[in-house]
Amino acid sequence: MKPDKPTDRELIERTLAGDTTCFETLFDRYRRQLYASILGKCGEQDAGDIIQETYVKAYFNLPRYNPEYTFGQWIYTIARNLFIDFARRKRSAGNTVSIDGENGDGINPPCDTLNPEERIISRQRGRMLDNLMSELPPRYRTMIELRFIGEYSYDEIAEKLGMPIGTVKTRIHRAREKLCALITARKLL
């Protein structure tokens, strides 16, 4: 008898096959644990931002998922790497944040190259992202492009656009929320 609850692998396969609503179910299995592990190392707002970034990054990189690792290990690695980037930015701004906390388990991200099928899927997701980006208001699109495509720090964006750092953080947060809402509205997750 097959269990009612699909496995992570089944949800991943369904998502990659086009049933994108499965990703929300899959991510929700790990959301609380990820949030708790990040929240233990930084504030509530920052933890929420990191989890949102993890959600978007995991979705668009799902074709690169290596089944030799559990999905939990893979998603945790994404969240941990995003936290490390966050901690580095904080440290360079003069603040201190511990990178290795109680939950630091030393998981290394899987390193692999895309096969031809994965490259096609990746290009399709890239086109979907481009289409969604075109629907964002220009001020939010610019923030997403600078932060996630150009990989600029908050400080670099603030300097480049001549804005206060608080405004940059708020706009990036709102841009991520709008992008996630577009993904959900289009049933791409």
GROMACS .gro file of C-alpha atoms in nm:
model
  189
    1MET     CA    1   0.000   0.000   0.000
    2LYS     CA    2   0.140   0.337  -0.104
    3PRO     CA    3   0.144   0.606   0.167
    4ASP     CA    4  -0.090   0.903   0.124
    5LYS     CA    5   0.194   1.145   0.180
    6PRO     CA    6   0.430   1.170  -0.122
    7THR     CA    7   0.803   1.142  -0.056
    8ASP     CA    8   1.041   1.431  -0.112
    9ARG     CA    9   1.173   1.259  -0.422
   10GLU     CA   10   0.819   1.222  -0.564
   11LEU     CA   11   0.747   1.590  -0.500
   12ILE     CA   12   1.075   1.689  -0.666
   13GLU     CA   13   1.000   1.472  -0.970
   14ARG     CA   14   0.647   1.614  -0.998
   15THR     CA   15   0.778   1.971  -0.970
   16LEU     CA   16   1.041   1.911  -1.236
   17ALA     CA   17   0.780   1.744  -1.457
   18GLY     CA   18   0.569   2.059  -1.445
   19ASP     CA   19   0.342   2.009  -1.141
   20THR     CA   20   0.489   2.313  -0.975
   21THR     CA   21   0.236   2.326  -0.690
   22CYS     CA   22   0.430   2.039  -0.531
   23PHE     CA   23   0.725   2.262  -0.445
   24GLU     CA   24   0.522   2.453  -0.186
   25THR     CA   25   0.439   2.125  -0.010
   26LEU     CA   26   0.800   2.016  -0.026
   27PHE     CA   27   0.941   2.343   0.107
   28ASP     CA   28   0.682   2.359   0.385
   29ARG     CA   29   0.820   2.032   0.524
   30TYR     CA   30   1.145   2.210   0.606
   31ARG     CA   31   1.041   2.574   0.653
   32ARG     CA   32   1.004   2.564   1.034
   33GLN     CA   33   1.332   2.382   1.093
   34LEU     CA   34   1.518   2.614   0.857
   35TYR     CA   35   1.365   2.922   1.016
   36ALA     CA   36   1.446   2.800   1.368
   37SER     CA   37   1.808   2.725   1.278
   38ILE     CA   38   1.856   3.067   1.117
   39LEU     CA   39   1.657   3.254   1.384
   40GLY     CA   40   1.893   3.115   1.648
   41LYS     CA   41   2.176   3.304   1.478
   42CYS     CA   42   2.015   3.635   1.377
   43GLY     CA   43   1.701   3.843   1.422
   44GLU     CA   44   1.347   3.761   1.315
   45GLN     CA   45   1.343   3.999   1.016
   46ASP     CA   46   1.676   3.875   0.884
   47ALA     CA   47   1.577   3.510   0.935
   48GLY     CA   48   1.255   3.570   0.738
   49ASP     CA   49   1.451   3.732   0.458
   50ILE     CA   50   1.698   3.445   0.444
   51ILE     CA   51   1.415   3.189   0.432
   52GLN     CA   52   1.247   3.381   0.148
   53GLU     CA   53   1.575   3.387  -0.044
   54THR     CA   54   1.618   3.015   0.022
   55TYR     CA   55   1.269   2.946  -0.116
   56VAL     CA   56   1.331   3.135  -0.441
   57LYS     CA   57   1.685   3.007  -0.488
   58ALA     CA   58   1.586   2.644  -0.422
   59TYR     CA   59   1.296   2.663  -0.667
   60PHE     CA   60   1.503   2.800  -0.952
   61ASN     CA   61   1.792   2.563  -0.880
   62LEU     CA   62   1.583   2.250  -0.833
   63PRO     CA   63   1.708   2.102  -1.164
   64ARG     CA   64   2.057   2.103  -1.009
   65TYR     CA   65   1.945   1.906  -0.702
   66ASN     CA   66   2.167   1.601  -0.655
   67PRO     CA   67   1.964   1.304  -0.523
   68GLU     CA   68   2.276   1.168  -0.351
   69TYR     CA   69   2.186   1.417  -0.078
   70THR     CA   70   1.854   1.431   0.101
   71PHE     CA   71   1.640   1.728   0.007
   72GLY     CA   72   1.669   1.840   0.369
   73GLN     CA   73   2.049   1.850   0.345
   74TRP     CA   74   2.033   2.035   0.015
   75ILE     CA   75   1.782   2.299   0.127
   76TYR     CA   76   1.964   2.344   0.458
   77THR     CA   77   2.290   2.399   0.267
   78ILE     CA   78   2.126   2.671   0.058
   79ALA     CA   79   1.990   2.841   0.371
   80ARG     CA   80   2.322   2.806   0.552
   81ASN     CA   81   2.515   2.953   0.258
   82LEU     CA   82   2.274   3.245   0.237
   83PHE     CA   83   2.320   3.298   0.611
   84ILE     CA   84   2.699   3.290   0.570
   85ASP     CA   85   2.670   3.557   0.299
   86PHE     CA   86   2.447   3.759   0.534
   87ALA     CA   87   2.698   3.720   0.820
   88ARG     CA   88   2.986   3.830   0.595
   89ARG     CA   89   2.793   4.141   0.494
   90LYS     CA   90   2.719   4.215   0.860
   91ARG     CA   91   3.082   4.159   0.956
   92SER     CA   92   3.206   4.388   0.679
   93ALA     CA   93   2.964   4.651   0.806
   94GLY     CA   94   3.122   4.624   1.152
   95ASN     CA   95   2.861   4.398   1.314
   96THR     CA   96   2.935   4.048   1.438
   97VAL     CA   97   2.728   3.740   1.369
   98SER     CA   98   2.832   3.383   1.443
   99ILE     CA   99   2.847   3.173   1.128
  100ASP     CA  100   2.881   2.843   1.309
  101GLY     CA  101   2.609   2.793   1.565
  102GLU     CA  102   2.461   2.493   1.737
  103ASN     CA  103   2.317   2.379   1.406
  104GLY     CA  104   2.640   2.406   1.203
  105ASP     CA  105   2.681   2.056   1.069
  106GLY     CA  106   2.948   2.108   0.806
  107ILE     CA  107   2.731   1.995   0.514
  108ASN     CA  108   2.901   2.090   0.192
  109PRO     CA  109   2.682   2.184  -0.103
  110PRO     CA  110   2.666   1.930  -0.380
  111CYS     CA  111   2.890   2.031  -0.668
  112ASP     CA  112   2.784   1.897  -1.002
  113THR     CA  113   2.738   2.004  -1.359
  114LEU     CA  114   2.407   2.007  -1.540
  115ASN     CA  115   2.322   1.733  -1.786
  116PRO     CA  116   2.151   1.835  -2.115
  117GLU     CA  117   1.799   1.781  -1.977
  118GLU     CA  118   1.878   1.987  -1.668
  119ARG     CA  119   2.020   2.264  -1.887
  120ILE     CA  120   1.693   2.280  -2.083
  121ILE     CA  121   1.490   2.291  -1.762
  122SER     CA  122   1.723   2.556  -1.621
  123ARG     CA  123   1.680   2.770  -1.936
  124GLN     CA  124   1.301   2.729  -1.915
  125ARG     CA  125   1.303   2.840  -1.552
  126GLY     CA  126   1.526   3.131  -1.650
  127ARG     CA  127   1.272   3.239  -1.912
  128MET     CA  128   0.991   3.203  -1.657
  129LEU     CA  129   1.188   3.419  -1.415
  130ASP     CA  130   1.250   3.679  -1.688
  131ASN     CA  131   0.876   3.689  -1.764
  132LEU     CA  132   0.791   3.730  -1.396
  133MET     CA  133   1.058   3.996  -1.355
  134SER     CA  134   0.905   4.195  -1.640
  135GLU     CA  135   0.581   4.209  -1.440
  136LEU     CA  136   0.748   4.367  -1.137
  137PRO     CA  137   0.744   4.745  -1.101
  138PRO     CA  138   1.078   4.887  -1.222
  139ARG     CA  139   1.197   4.983  -0.871
  140TYR     CA  140   1.152   4.623  -0.751
  141ARG     CA  141   1.291   4.468  -1.067
  142THR     CA  142   1.606   4.678  -1.026
  143MET     CA  143   1.644   4.557  -0.667
  144ILE     CA  144   1.608   4.190  -0.764
  145GLU     CA  145   1.854   4.232  -1.051
  146LEU     CA  146   2.115   4.405  -0.838
  147ARG     CA  147   2.082   4.180  -0.534
  148PHE     CA  148   2.029   3.834  -0.684
  149ILE     CA  149   2.163   3.855  -1.036
  150GLY     CA  150   2.442   4.108  -0.986
  151GLU     CA  151   2.501   3.977  -0.630
  152TYR     CA  152   2.562   4.326  -0.492
  153SER     CA  153   2.559   4.372  -0.115
  154TYR     CA  154   2.298   4.596   0.047
  155ASP     CA  155   2.566   4.861   0.101
  156GLU     CA  156   2.677   4.846  -0.262
  157ILE     CA  157   2.316   4.883  -0.381
  158ALA     CA  158   2.259   5.176  -0.146
  159GLU     CA  159   2.572   5.346  -0.276
  160LYS     CA  160   2.496   5.268  -0.641
  161LEU     CA  161   2.138   5.402  -0.618
  162GLY     CA  162   2.208   5.681  -0.368
  163MET     CA  163   1.954   5.546  -0.118
  164PRO     CA  164   1.961   5.489   0.255
  165ILE     CA  165   2.041   5.127   0.348
  166GLY     CA  166   1.703   5.093   0.522
  167THR     CA  167   1.521   5.182   0.200
  168VAL     CA  168   1.728   4.927   0.008
  169LYS     CA  169   1.648   4.651   0.259
  170THR     CA  170   1.278   4.736   0.256
  171ARG     CA  171   1.258   4.741  -0.125
  172ILE     CA  172   1.447   4.413  -0.158
  173HIS     CA  173   1.216   4.253   0.098
  174ARG     CA  174   0.907   4.383  -0.084
  175ALA     CA  175   1.051   4.281  -0.422
  176ARG     CA  176   1.104   3.925  -0.296
  177GLU     CA  177   0.751   3.917  -0.158
  178LYS     CA  178   0.609   4.037  -0.490
  179LEU     CA  179   0.816   3.786  -0.686
  180CYS     CA  180   0.705   3.502  -0.457
  181ALA     CA  181   0.343   3.618  -0.494
  182LEU     CA  182   0.377   3.613  -0.874
  183ILE     CA  183   0.526   3.264  -0.863
  184THR     CA  184   0.244   3.142  -0.640
  185ALA     CA  185  -0.026   3.320  -0.843
  186ARG     CA  186   0.099   3.157  -1.163
  187LYS     CA  187   0.109   2.822  -0.981
  188LEU     CA  188   0.479   2.797  -1.059
  189LEU     CA  189   0.538   2.656  -0.710
   0.00000   0.00000   0.00000
